[in-house]
Short mmCIF file of C-alpha atoms and ligand atoms in Angstrom, two decimals:
data_model
loop_
_atom_site.label_atom_id
_atom_site.label_comp_id
_atom_site.label_asym_id
_atom_site.label_seq_id
_atom_site.Cartn_x
_atom_site.Cartn_y
_atom_site.Cartn_z
CA LEU A 1 1.01 234.32 235.18
CA ALA A 2 3.48 232.54 232.88
CA PRO A 3 6.02 234.93 231.36
CA ALA A 4 5.21 235.85 227.77
CA ALA A 5 6.79 233.50 225.21
CA ALA A 6 8.79 236.40 223.86
CA GLU A 7 10.52 236.73 227.24
CA ARG A 8 11.51 233.03 227.35
CA PRO A 9 12.11 232.36 223.66
CA LEU A 10 14.54 229.50 224.39
CA ALA A 11 12.16 227.60 226.69
CA GLY A 12 12.42 223.87 225.94
CA LYS A 13 15.90 224.21 224.39
CA ARG A 14 18.91 222.55 226.01
CA ALA A 15 22.33 224.19 225.83
CA VAL A 16 25.91 223.39 226.82
CA VAL A 17 28.41 226.20 227.27
CA THR A 18 32.14 225.66 227.88
CA SER A 19 34.01 228.35 229.76
CA GLY A 20 37.33 229.19 231.38
CA PRO A 21 40.73 227.65 230.82
CA THR A 22 41.64 224.00 231.09
CA ARG A 23 44.44 222.74 233.30
CA GLU A 24 46.71 219.97 232.03
CA ALA A 25 48.78 218.16 234.63
CA ILE A 26 52.55 217.91 234.23
CA ASP A 27 52.86 216.19 237.60
CA PRO A 28 50.64 216.26 240.72
CA VAL A 29 51.65 219.85 241.56
CA ARG A 30 52.28 221.51 238.16
CA TYR A 31 50.16 222.23 235.14
CA ILE A 32 49.82 223.93 231.74
CA SER A 33 47.04 226.49 231.47
CA ASN A 34 46.21 230.01 230.20
CA HIS A 35 44.76 233.36 231.27
CA SER A 36 41.07 232.79 230.46
CA SER A 37 38.85 234.33 233.17
CA GLY A 38 35.64 232.54 232.18
CA LYS A 39 33.76 235.85 232.24
CA GLN A 40 32.49 235.65 228.66
CA GLY A 41 31.45 231.99 228.78
CA HIS A 42 29.74 232.35 232.16
CA ALA A 43 27.88 235.44 230.89
CA ILE A 44 26.67 233.47 227.85
CA ALA A 45 25.42 230.65 230.08
CA SER A 46 23.49 233.21 232.15
CA ALA A 47 22.08 234.95 229.08
CA LEU A 48 20.82 231.69 227.55
CA ALA A 49 19.22 230.73 230.88
CA ALA A 50 17.62 234.18 231.11
CA LEU A 51 15.95 233.48 227.76
CA GLY A 52 14.57 230.22 229.12
CA ALA A 53 17.11 227.62 227.96
CA GLU A 54 18.10 224.71 230.20
CA VAL A 55 21.85 225.34 230.46
CA THR A 56 24.77 223.14 231.50
CA LEU A 57 27.92 225.20 232.00
CA VAL A 58 31.11 223.13 231.79
CA SER A 59 33.76 225.26 233.42
CA GLY A 60 37.48 224.91 233.83
CA PRO A 61 39.11 226.35 236.96
CA VAL A 62 38.00 230.00 237.35
CA SER A 63 37.79 232.43 240.25
CA ILE A 64 34.28 233.66 239.44
CA ALA A 65 31.07 232.28 240.96
CA ASP A 66 28.76 229.70 239.38
CA PRO A 67 25.97 231.65 237.66
CA PRO A 68 22.52 231.19 239.22
CA GLY A 69 19.90 229.32 237.23
CA VAL A 70 22.49 227.19 235.43
CA THR A 71 23.85 223.68 236.14
CA THR A 72 27.61 224.11 236.47
CA VAL A 73 29.97 221.15 236.05
CA HIS A 74 33.52 221.82 237.21
CA VAL A 75 36.40 220.19 235.34
CA ASP A 76 40.16 220.57 235.10
CA SER A 77 41.44 219.05 231.86
CA ALA A 78 40.28 219.16 228.25
CA ASP A 79 39.58 215.41 228.38
CA GLN A 80 37.28 215.98 231.36
CA MET A 81 35.65 218.96 229.62
CA LEU A 82 34.85 216.90 226.54
CA ALA A 83 33.47 214.03 228.66
CA ALA A 84 31.24 216.45 230.60
CA CYS A 85 29.90 217.97 227.35
CA LEU A 86 29.07 214.54 225.95
CA ALA A 87 27.49 213.49 229.26
CA ALA A 88 24.97 216.32 228.90
CA GLY A 89 23.23 214.16 226.30
CA ARG A 90 21.10 215.52 223.49
CA ILE A 91 21.38 219.29 223.24
CA ASP A 92 20.08 221.92 220.84
CA ILE A 93 22.77 224.54 221.34
CA ALA A 94 26.51 224.31 222.05
CA VAL A 95 28.62 227.39 222.73
CA CYS A 96 32.33 226.68 223.13
CA ALA A 97 33.80 229.71 224.86
CA ALA A 98 36.46 227.83 226.84
CA ALA A 99 40.14 228.48 226.21
CA VAL A 100 41.03 224.82 225.92
CA ALA A 101 44.75 224.10 226.22
CA ASP A 102 45.85 222.91 222.79
CA TRP A 103 48.34 220.47 224.24
CA LYS A 104 48.75 218.31 227.32
CA ALA A 105 51.71 216.40 228.70
CA ALA A 106 52.07 213.11 226.84
CA ARG A 107 52.95 211.30 230.03
CA PRO A 108 52.15 213.27 233.20
CA ALA A 109 54.43 212.19 236.05
CA GLY A 110 52.75 210.27 238.87
CA SER A 111 54.84 212.00 241.50
CA LYS A 112 56.43 215.45 241.77
CA ILE A 113 59.35 215.88 239.37
CA LYS A 114 62.42 216.60 241.55
CA LYS A 115 65.61 218.49 240.74
CA LYS A 116 68.74 216.39 240.91
CA ALA A 117 72.24 217.83 241.22
CA GLY A 118 73.84 218.30 237.81
CA MET A 119 70.72 217.22 235.94
CA ALA A 120 69.56 219.20 232.91
CA PRO A 121 66.03 220.65 233.12
CA PRO A 122 63.49 218.03 232.09
CA SER A 123 61.72 218.40 228.77
CA ILE A 124 57.99 217.88 228.64
CA GLU A 125 56.68 215.99 225.67
CA LEU A 126 53.32 217.37 224.55
CA THR A 127 50.46 215.71 222.76
CA PRO A 128 47.32 217.37 221.32
CA ASN A 129 44.13 217.66 223.33
CA PRO A 130 40.81 216.60 221.82
CA ASP A 131 39.08 219.45 219.99
CA ILE A 132 35.78 219.83 221.82
CA LEU A 133 34.25 222.27 219.33
CA ALA A 134 35.14 220.09 216.33
CA THR A 135 33.84 216.99 218.13
CA LEU A 136 30.48 218.62 218.93
CA SER A 137 30.27 219.95 215.35
CA LYS A 138 30.61 216.51 213.71
CA PRO A 139 27.63 215.77 211.48
CA GLY A 140 25.27 213.10 212.78
CA PRO A 141 21.98 212.60 214.57
CA GLN A 142 23.49 213.79 217.88
CA ARG A 143 24.76 217.08 216.45
CA PRO A 144 23.24 220.14 218.16
CA ALA A 145 21.14 222.25 215.80
CA LEU A 146 23.45 225.21 216.45
CA VAL A 147 27.14 225.03 217.36
CA VAL A 148 28.97 228.27 218.15
CA GLY A 149 32.72 228.63 218.65
CA PHE A 150 35.02 231.46 219.56
CA ALA A 151 38.19 232.45 217.78
CA ALA A 152 40.76 234.25 219.87
CA GLU A 153 43.21 235.84 217.46
CA THR A 154 45.99 238.39 217.71
CA GLU A 155 46.27 239.03 213.95
CA ASN A 156 44.20 238.63 210.76
CA LEU A 157 41.20 238.26 213.04
CA VAL A 158 38.38 237.92 210.53
CA ALA A 159 40.29 235.88 207.93
CA ASN A 160 41.54 233.44 210.56
CA ALA A 161 38.06 233.15 212.06
CA ILE A 162 36.41 232.44 208.70
CA ASP A 163 38.99 229.71 208.15
CA LYS A 164 38.43 228.40 211.69
CA ARG A 165 34.65 228.12 211.12
CA GLN A 166 35.29 225.90 208.10
CA ARG A 167 37.89 223.75 209.81
CA LYS A 168 35.87 223.14 212.96
CA GLY A 169 32.59 222.56 211.14
CA CYS A 170 30.66 224.83 213.51
CA ASP A 171 27.82 227.13 212.45
CA TRP A 172 28.97 230.43 213.92
CA ILE A 173 32.24 231.83 215.17
CA VAL A 174 32.47 234.74 217.56
CA ALA A 175 35.81 236.28 216.58
CA ASN A 176 37.57 237.90 219.44
CA ASP A 177 40.53 240.29 219.19
CA VAL A 178 43.02 239.32 221.91
CA SER A 179 45.94 241.39 220.63
CA PRO A 180 47.77 243.13 223.49
CA ALA A 181 46.47 246.53 222.30
CA VAL A 182 42.87 245.39 222.88
CA GLY A 183 43.60 243.01 225.75
CA THR A 184 40.34 241.15 226.37
CA PHE A 185 41.72 238.49 228.73
CA GLY A 186 40.23 239.24 232.13
CA SER A 187 38.77 242.55 230.95
CA GLU A 188 35.11 243.51 231.20
CA ARG A 189 34.64 244.43 227.56
CA ASN A 190 34.92 242.60 224.27
CA THR A 191 35.11 243.62 220.61
CA VAL A 192 33.78 240.77 218.49
CA HIS A 193 32.62 239.88 215.01
CA LEU A 194 29.92 237.27 214.40
CA ILE A 195 30.84 235.00 211.51
CA SER A 196 28.26 232.70 209.95
CA ALA A 197 27.64 231.12 206.56
CA SER A 198 25.95 234.36 205.51
CA GLY A 199 28.90 236.62 206.27
CA VAL A 200 30.58 238.78 208.89
CA GLU A 201 28.81 241.09 211.31
CA ASP A 202 30.90 243.68 213.18
CA TRP A 203 29.63 244.35 216.69
CA PRO A 204 30.57 247.45 218.67
CA THR A 205 32.79 247.13 221.74
CA LEU A 206 30.43 245.93 224.46
CA ALA A 207 30.55 244.75 228.04
CA LYS A 208 30.89 240.94 228.15
CA GLY A 209 27.35 240.71 229.57
CA GLU A 210 26.06 242.70 226.59
CA VAL A 211 27.94 240.50 224.11
CA ALA A 212 26.34 237.52 225.85
CA MET A 213 22.81 238.98 225.72
CA ARG A 214 23.21 239.92 222.08
CA LEU A 215 24.51 236.44 221.20
CA ALA A 216 21.68 234.76 223.14
CA GLY A 217 19.19 236.98 221.30
CA ARG A 218 20.70 235.97 217.97
CA ILE A 219 20.47 232.32 218.99
CA ALA A 220 16.77 232.75 219.85
CA LEU A 221 16.24 234.39 216.47
CA HIS A 222 17.95 231.44 214.79
CA PHE A 223 15.29 229.20 216.32
CA GLY A 224 12.65 231.55 214.94
CA ARG A 225 11.83 233.03 218.30
CA PRO A 226 12.60 236.74 218.43
CA THR A 227 13.19 238.31 221.84
CA LYS A 228 11.16 241.26 223.02
CA ALA A 229 12.61 244.74 222.30
N1 CTP B 301 38.39 224.61 221.14
C1 CTP B 301 37.93 223.42 221.68
N2 CTP B 301 38.83 222.42 221.96
C2 CTP B 301 40.14 222.59 221.70
C3 CTP B 301 40.62 223.81 221.16
C4 CTP B 301 39.71 224.80 220.90
O1 CTP B 301 36.72 223.28 221.91
N3 CTP B 301 40.99 221.61 221.99
C5 CTP B 301 37.40 225.64 220.78
C6 CTP B 301 37.44 226.89 221.63
O2 CTP B 301 36.57 226.78 222.74
C7 CTP B 301 36.95 227.93 220.63
C8 CTP B 301 37.45 227.42 219.29
O3 CTP B 301 37.68 226.03 219.47
O4 CTP B 301 35.54 227.94 220.57
C9 CTP B 301 38.67 228.06 218.75
O5 CTP B 301 39.71 228.01 219.69
P1 CTP B 301 41.12 228.60 219.29
O6 CTP B 301 42.08 228.35 220.38
O7 CTP B 301 40.91 230.01 218.80
O8 CTP B 301 41.43 227.71 217.99
P2 CTP B 301 42.41 226.52 217.72
O9 CTP B 301 41.74 225.62 216.73
O10 CTP B 301 42.89 225.89 218.97
O11 CTP B 301 43.60 227.21 216.94
P3 CTP B 301 44.81 228.16 217.46
O12 CTP B 301 44.81 228.15 218.97
O13 CTP B 301 46.03 227.56 216.86
O14 CTP B 301 44.48 229.53 216.89
CA1 CA B 302 43.84 227.04 220.70
#
């Protein structure tokens, strides 16, 4: 028997989820990156797939396994992450949970940078990375019906996230407190607020899997397809 429609409310919908950090080469052996574990993004990919969506997970380098039931594309840099998102073609849902490095080396060295006697430490000129969330949010026929971003903030969480939603042009922002007191990087739990055009919803502190399930349920509801229970 086919599962009840209420159990696969996102059947027929295509989604892209970004997850993990990006890695920006300084030279062939060194890079710029951050502490993202990929746990939240991977859990969202799984949750969307569990509700029936066809999911492409575009993941930076992480130590966790590829989720079953999801097509995972592995990338290093932000440029590669953007290209992989665009290569997914027409999608209905984009969730940008990756911690994309804001900057990359302007001119990565082709060979390992060596110390030379008496030489001052080299300086690394940085240049901005493409903004994947803002790119996917651009109005046009290709725009996914629903684009969701994250906002990792250490202060003025909700105000910064409301501002971020406007600037990026996305539909929803999941605002995420990453202040040292809360410390979500690598942890199993997350305290988030869901920010949309209609306001701010405070969610209780939940396991990352529960945040993911709740977000996926809200996404199904957005498409007019409530989940069971
Ligand atoms: N993001 C992205 N591409 C970037 C930078 C960020 O897709 N180059 C996405 C993240 O995946 C997240 C959202 O944008 O969904 C917000 O990321 P965040 O780092 O909080 O915002 P920034 O705009 O980079 O601002 P800042 O780091 O200065 O707070
Ligand atoms: Ca950033």
